[in-house]
Coordinates of C-alpha atoms and ligand atoms in Angstrom, one line a residue:
X2 CA -8.3 5.6 33.6
X3 CA -7.3 2.3 31.9
X4 CA -4.3 3.7 29.7
X5 CA -3.0 6.5 31.7
X6 CA 0.8 7.2 30.7
X7 CA 0.5 5.0 27.9
X8 CA 1.5 6.1 24.3
X9 CA -0.1 4.5 21.2
X10 CA 0.3 4.8 17.4
X11 CA -3.1 4.1 15.5
X12 CA -2.5 3.9 11.9
X13 CA -5.2 5.1 9.5
X14 CA -6.5 7.2 12.4
X15 CA -7.6 10.2 10.4
X16 CA -11.2 8.7 10.2
X17 CA -13.4 5.7 10.5
X18 CA -12.5 2.9 12.9
X19 CA -9.0 4.4 13.6
X20 CA -10.5 7.5 14.5
X21 CA -12.7 5.7 16.9
X22 CA -9.9 3.9 18.7
X23 CA -7.8 7.1 18.8
X24 CA -10.7 8.5 20.6
X25 CA -11.3 5.6 22.9
X26 CA -7.6 5.4 23.9
X27 CA -7.2 9.4 24.4
X28 CA -10.4 9.3 26.8
X29 CA -8.7 6.7 28.7
X30 CA -5.6 8.6 29.3
X31 CA -3.1 7.7 26.5
X32 CA -1.2 9.9 24.3
X33 CA -2.0 8.8 20.7
X34 CA 0.0 9.4 17.5
X35 CA -2.6 9.3 14.6
X36 CA -0.6 8.2 11.5
X37 CA -2.3 8.4 8.1
X38 CA -1.7 8.9 4.5
X39 CA -4.2 11.9 4.7
X40 CA -2.1 14.2 6.9
X41 CA -5.1 16.9 6.9
X42 CA -7.5 14.3 8.2
X43 CA -5.0 13.0 10.8
X44 CA -4.5 16.6 12.1
X45 CA -8.2 17.4 12.4
X46 CA -8.7 14.3 14.2
X47 CA -5.7 15.0 16.4
X48 CA -7.1 18.3 17.2
X49 CA -10.3 16.9 18.8
X50 CA -8.1 15.2 21.7
X51 CA -6.1 18.4 22.5
X52 CA -2.7 17.9 23.9
X53 CA -3.0 14.2 24.0
X54 CA -2.9 13.4 20.4
X55 CA -0.7 14.3 17.4
X56 CA -0.6 13.8 13.6
X57 CA 1.8 12.2 11.5
X58 CA 1.9 11.8 7.7
X59 CA 3.0 8.1 6.8
X60 CA 2.3 5.6 4.3
X61 CA 2.3 2.3 6.2
X62 CA 3.7 0.3 3.0
X63 CA 6.7 2.5 2.7
X64 CA 9.3 1.5 5.2
X65 CA 11.3 4.8 5.5
X66 CA 7.8 6.5 6.4
X67 CA 7.4 3.8 8.9
X68 CA 10.7 4.4 10.4
X69 CA 10.1 8.0 10.6
X70 CA 6.9 7.6 12.1
X71 CA 8.4 5.8 14.9
X72 CA 11.4 7.9 15.6
X73 CA 8.9 11.1 15.7
X74 CA 6.6 9.3 18.4
X75 CA 9.9 8.3 20.4
X76 CA 11.2 12.1 20.1
X77 CA 7.7 13.4 21.2
X78 CA 6.7 10.8 24.0
X79 CA 10.0 8.8 24.5
X80 CA 8.4 5.3 24.3
X81 CA 5.7 3.5 22.5
X82 CA 3.3 1.0 24.4
X83 CA 0.7 0.1 22.0
X84 CA 0.4 0.0 18.2
X85 CA -2.8 -0.5 16.3
X86 CA -2.4 -1.8 12.7
X87 CA -5.6 -0.2 11.5
X88 CA -4.7 1.4 8.1
X89 CA -6.5 -0.5 5.4
X90 CA -8.0 -0.1 1.6
X91 CA -10.3 -2.0 -0.3
X92 CA -11.2 -2.5 -3.9
X93 CA -13.7 -4.6 -5.7
X94 CA -12.6 -6.8 -8.6
X95 CA -13.5 -10.2 -9.7
X96 CA -10.7 -12.7 -9.6
X97 CA -10.1 -13.1 -13.4
X98 CA -10.0 -9.2 -13.9
X99 CA -7.8 -8.8 -10.9
X100 CA -4.5 -7.0 -12.0
X101 CA -1.1 -7.5 -10.4
X102 CA -1.1 -3.5 -9.6
X103 CA -4.3 -3.8 -7.6
X104 CA -3.3 -7.2 -5.8
X105 CA 0.0 -5.5 -4.9
X106 CA -1.2 -2.1 -3.6
X107 CA -3.9 -3.8 -1.4
X108 CA -1.5 -6.7 0.0
X109 CA 1.2 -3.6 0.3
X110 CA -0.8 -1.5 2.5
X111 CA -3.1 -4.1 4.5
X112 CA -0.4 -6.5 5.1
X113 CA 3.0 -5.6 4.5
X114 CA 2.2 -2.3 6.3
X115 CA 1.1 -4.2 9.5
X116 CA 4.5 -6.1 9.2
X117 CA 6.7 -3.3 8.7
X118 CA 5.0 -1.3 11.7
X119 CA 4.8 -4.2 14.1
X120 CA 8.7 -4.9 13.4
X121 CA 9.7 -1.4 13.9
X122 CA 7.4 -0.9 16.9
X123 CA 8.3 -4.3 18.4
X124 CA 12.2 -3.5 18.3
X125 CA 11.7 -0.3 20.0
X126 CA 9.3 -1.8 22.9
X127 CA 12.2 -4.6 23.3
X128 CA 14.8 -2.0 23.3
X129 CA 13.0 0.0 26.1
X130 CA 11.7 -3.4 27.8
X131 CA 8.2 -2.3 27.4
X132 CA 5.4 -5.0 27.9
X133 CA 3.5 -3.5 24.8
X134 CA 0.4 -4.5 22.9
X135 CA 0.0 -4.8 19.1
X136 CA -3.6 -4.9 17.7
X137 CA -4.1 -5.8 14.0
X138 CA -7.4 -4.9 12.5
X139 CA -8.3 -7.9 10.2
X140 CA -11.9 -8.9 9.2
X141 CA -14.5 -11.5 9.2
X142 CA -13.4 -11.9 5.5
X143 CA -10.0 -13.1 6.9
X144 CA -11.8 -16.5 7.2
X145 CA -15.1 -16.3 5.5
X146 CA -14.5 -16.2 1.6
X147 CA -16.9 -14.4 -0.7
X148 CA -16.6 -13.0 -4.5
X149 CA -14.9 -10.0 -5.8
X150 CA -12.3 -9.1 -3.1
X151 CA -9.9 -11.7 -3.2
X152 CA -6.7 -9.7 -2.6
X153 CA -8.5 -7.7 0.3
X154 CA -9.7 -10.9 1.9
X155 CA -6.2 -12.6 1.5
X156 CA -4.6 -9.5 3.2
X157 CA -7.1 -10.0 6.0
X158 CA -6.3 -13.7 6.3
X159 CA -2.7 -12.9 6.1
X160 CA -3.1 -10.5 9.2
X161 CA -4.7 -13.4 11.4
X162 CA -1.5 -15.4 10.9
X163 CA 0.7 -12.4 11.2
X164 CA -1.0 -12.0 14.6
X165 CA -0.4 -15.7 15.7
X166 CA 3.2 -15.7 14.5
X167 CA 4.2 -12.3 16.2
X168 CA 2.4 -13.2 19.3
X169 CA 4.5 -16.5 19.8
X170 CA 7.8 -14.8 18.8
X171 CA 7.1 -11.7 20.9
X172 CA 5.7 -13.5 24.0
X173 CA 9.2 -13.9 25.3
X174 CA 9.5 -10.2 25.4
X175 CA 5.9 -10.0 27.2
X176 CA 4.6 -8.1 24.2
X177 CA 1.1 -9.3 23.3
X178 CA -0.6 -9.4 19.7
X179 CA -4.1 -9.7 19.1
X180 CA -6.4 -8.9 16.1
X181 CA -10.0 -7.9 15.9
X182 CA -12.0 -9.3 13.0
X183 CA -14.9 -6.6 12.3
X184 CA -18.1 -7.5 10.5
X185 CA -19.6 -4.5 8.7
X186 CA -19.0 -1.1 10.3
X187 CA -20.5 2.0 9.4
X188 CA -17.4 4.0 8.1
X189 CA -16.4 6.1 5.1
X190 CA -14.9 2.8 3.6
X191 CA -18.5 1.6 3.4
X192 CA -20.4 4.7 2.5
X193 CA -21.5 3.8 -0.9
X194 CA -22.9 0.5 0.1
X195 CA -24.6 1.9 3.4
X196 CA -26.1 4.9 1.7
X197 CA -28.3 2.8 -0.2
X198 CA -31.4 2.4 2.2
X199 CA -32.4 -1.1 0.4
X200 CA -29.0 -2.5 0.6
X201 CA -28.4 -1.4 4.3
X202 CA -31.8 -2.9 5.4
X203 CA -30.8 -6.1 3.7
X204 CA -27.5 -6.1 5.7
X205 CA -29.0 -5.4 8.8
X206 CA -31.4 -8.5 8.3
X207 CA -28.4 -10.5 7.8
X208 CA -26.7 -9.6 11.2
X209 CA -27.9 -11.7 14.0
X210 CA -27.9 -8.6 16.5
X211 CA -29.8 -6.9 13.6
X212 CA -27.7 -3.6 13.3
X213 CA -24.6 -2.4 11.5
X214 CA -21.6 -2.0 13.6
X215 CA -20.0 1.5 14.6
X216 CA -16.3 2.5 15.0
X217 CA -17.1 2.8 18.6
X218 CA -18.3 -0.9 18.7
X219 CA -14.7 -1.7 17.5
X220 CA -12.9 0.8 19.4
X221 CA -14.2 -0.9 22.8
X222 CA -12.8 -4.2 21.8
X223 CA -9.5 -2.6 20.9
X224 CA -9.5 -0.8 24.3
X225 CA -9.8 -4.2 26.1
X226 CA -7.1 -5.8 24.0
X227 CA -4.9 -2.7 24.6
X228 CA -5.5 -2.6 28.4
X229 CA -4.5 -4.9 31.3
X230 CA -8.0 -6.4 31.3
X231 CA -6.6 -8.6 28.6
X232 CA -3.3 -9.2 30.2
X233 CA -3.5 -13.0 29.7
X234 CA -4.5 -12.8 26.1
X235 CA -2.2 -13.2 23.3
X236 CA -2.5 -14.4 19.6
X237 CA -6.5 -14.2 19.5
X238 CA -8.7 -13.1 16.6
X239 CA -11.9 -11.4 18.3
X240 CA -14.8 -11.1 15.9
X241 CA -16.8 -7.9 16.5
X242 CA -19.6 -8.5 14.0
X243 CA -22.8 -8.6 15.8
X244 CA -22.9 -12.4 15.1
X245 CA -22.7 -11.9 11.2
X246 CA -19.7 -14.6 10.9
X247 CA -22.0 -17.4 12.7
X248 CA -24.6 -16.5 10.0
X249 CA -22.8 -15.7 7.1
X250 CA -24.5 -17.2 4.0
X251 CA -23.0 -15.5 0.8
X252 CA -25.2 -12.7 -0.6
X253 CA -28.5 -14.0 0.2
X254 CA -30.6 -12.3 3.0
X255 CA -31.1 -14.2 6.4
X256 CA -34.1 -16.4 6.1
X257 CA -33.9 -16.8 2.2
X258 CA -33.2 -20.4 1.0
Ligands
LIG18 N1 -15.6 -0.6 7.7 C1 -15.8 -1.9 7.6 O1 -16.7 -2.6 7.7 C2 -14.6 -2.9 8.1 C3 -14.8 -4.2 8.4 C4 -13.7 -4.9 8.4 C5 -12.4 -4.6 8.7 N2 -12.3 -3.3 8.4 C6 -10.9 -2.7 8.4 O2 -10.7 -1.7 9.5 C7 -9.8 -0.6 9.1 C8 -10.4 0.6 9.2 O3 -11.2 0.6 8.1 P1 -12.5 1.8 8.0 O4 -13.6 1.4 7.5 O5 -12.2 2.8 9.0 O6 -11.8 2.6 6.8 P2 -11.7 4.1 6.1 O7 -11.6 4.1 4.6 O8 -12.8 4.9 6.4 O9 -10.2 4.6 6.8 C9 -9.0 4.0 6.6 C10 -8.1 5.0 7.0 O10 -6.8 4.4 6.5 C11 -5.8 5.4 5.9 N3 -5.0 4.9 5.0 C12 -5.3 4.2 4.0 N4 -4.1 3.8 3.2 C13 -3.1 4.1 4.1 C14 -1.7 3.9 4.0 N5 -1.1 3.3 2.8 N6 -1.0 4.4 5.1 C15 -1.5 5.2 6.2 N7 -3.0 5.2 6.2 C16 -3.6 4.8 5.2 C17 -7.0 6.3 5.1 O11 -6.5 7.6 4.9 C18 -8.1 6.3 6.2 O12 -8.0 7.4 7.0 C19 -9.2 -1.2 7.5 O13 -7.9 -2.1 7.8 C20 -10.6 -2.0 7.1 O14 -9.8 -3.0 6.3 C21 -13.4 -2.3 8.2

């Protein structure tokens, strides 16, 4: 059991990648708090893991929600060893049409949410002298530009720098901070795109490993970063993308000129 006795918070853990990470952590012995805007979903996900999980309603972009989330985990388990900043949203909008409201909401959830959760949890880890772990879920679009998702991609680029800076500032407390940069993962976030068999095939052809990723693919990387297997790794951005970032060429299928 790689995480026996550990306590983890997974934000956005009601479904998709977060739910996969919660499952992987629980199956390695961790107690997992599943924090999500969607309380019903978080509750349903937590029930799958029995006693070792519980659900919390929280909007990561709201400071009081984050503070309440941290307090309730401390109250239930007495400590926090691992935080996964996974909650995220995505909308599609060309730059010239992007409203201040859309820009702000995506940045608030994806980037400010991770900042608020990291700060609040890190203070608890330091207070209890816990050699904790923080994992941020970024994206390959934190370093590869494309069209129509500027706000999302900027938030994911910000997460990579948040990772590096917090890794530096928290290293003296033996708290490690890393991030994962997924490629295209089959989750509810992508359903509209992946439901279309032609688009799905086109995407598969663009991935060097010739398949779309699963939540479990990301969860295995998160387990590695959460466990002592990565005890000398901090400030890293790990692509989990089947090689897509090596071969990304805009919207054209692989092999086209
Ligand atoms: N699916 C992909 O291809 C992909 C690729 C790269 C990165 N990511 C990132 O991985 C993370 C998980 O993505 P997913 O595909 O599982 O998405 P998803 O939409 O399937 O799940 C996201 C979860 O986050 C929750 N959430 C949304 N806003 C929240 C908020 N303000 N506070 C708390 N919870 C909130 C949702 O309720 C949902 O349960 C996101 O940060 C996403 O940007 C996903």
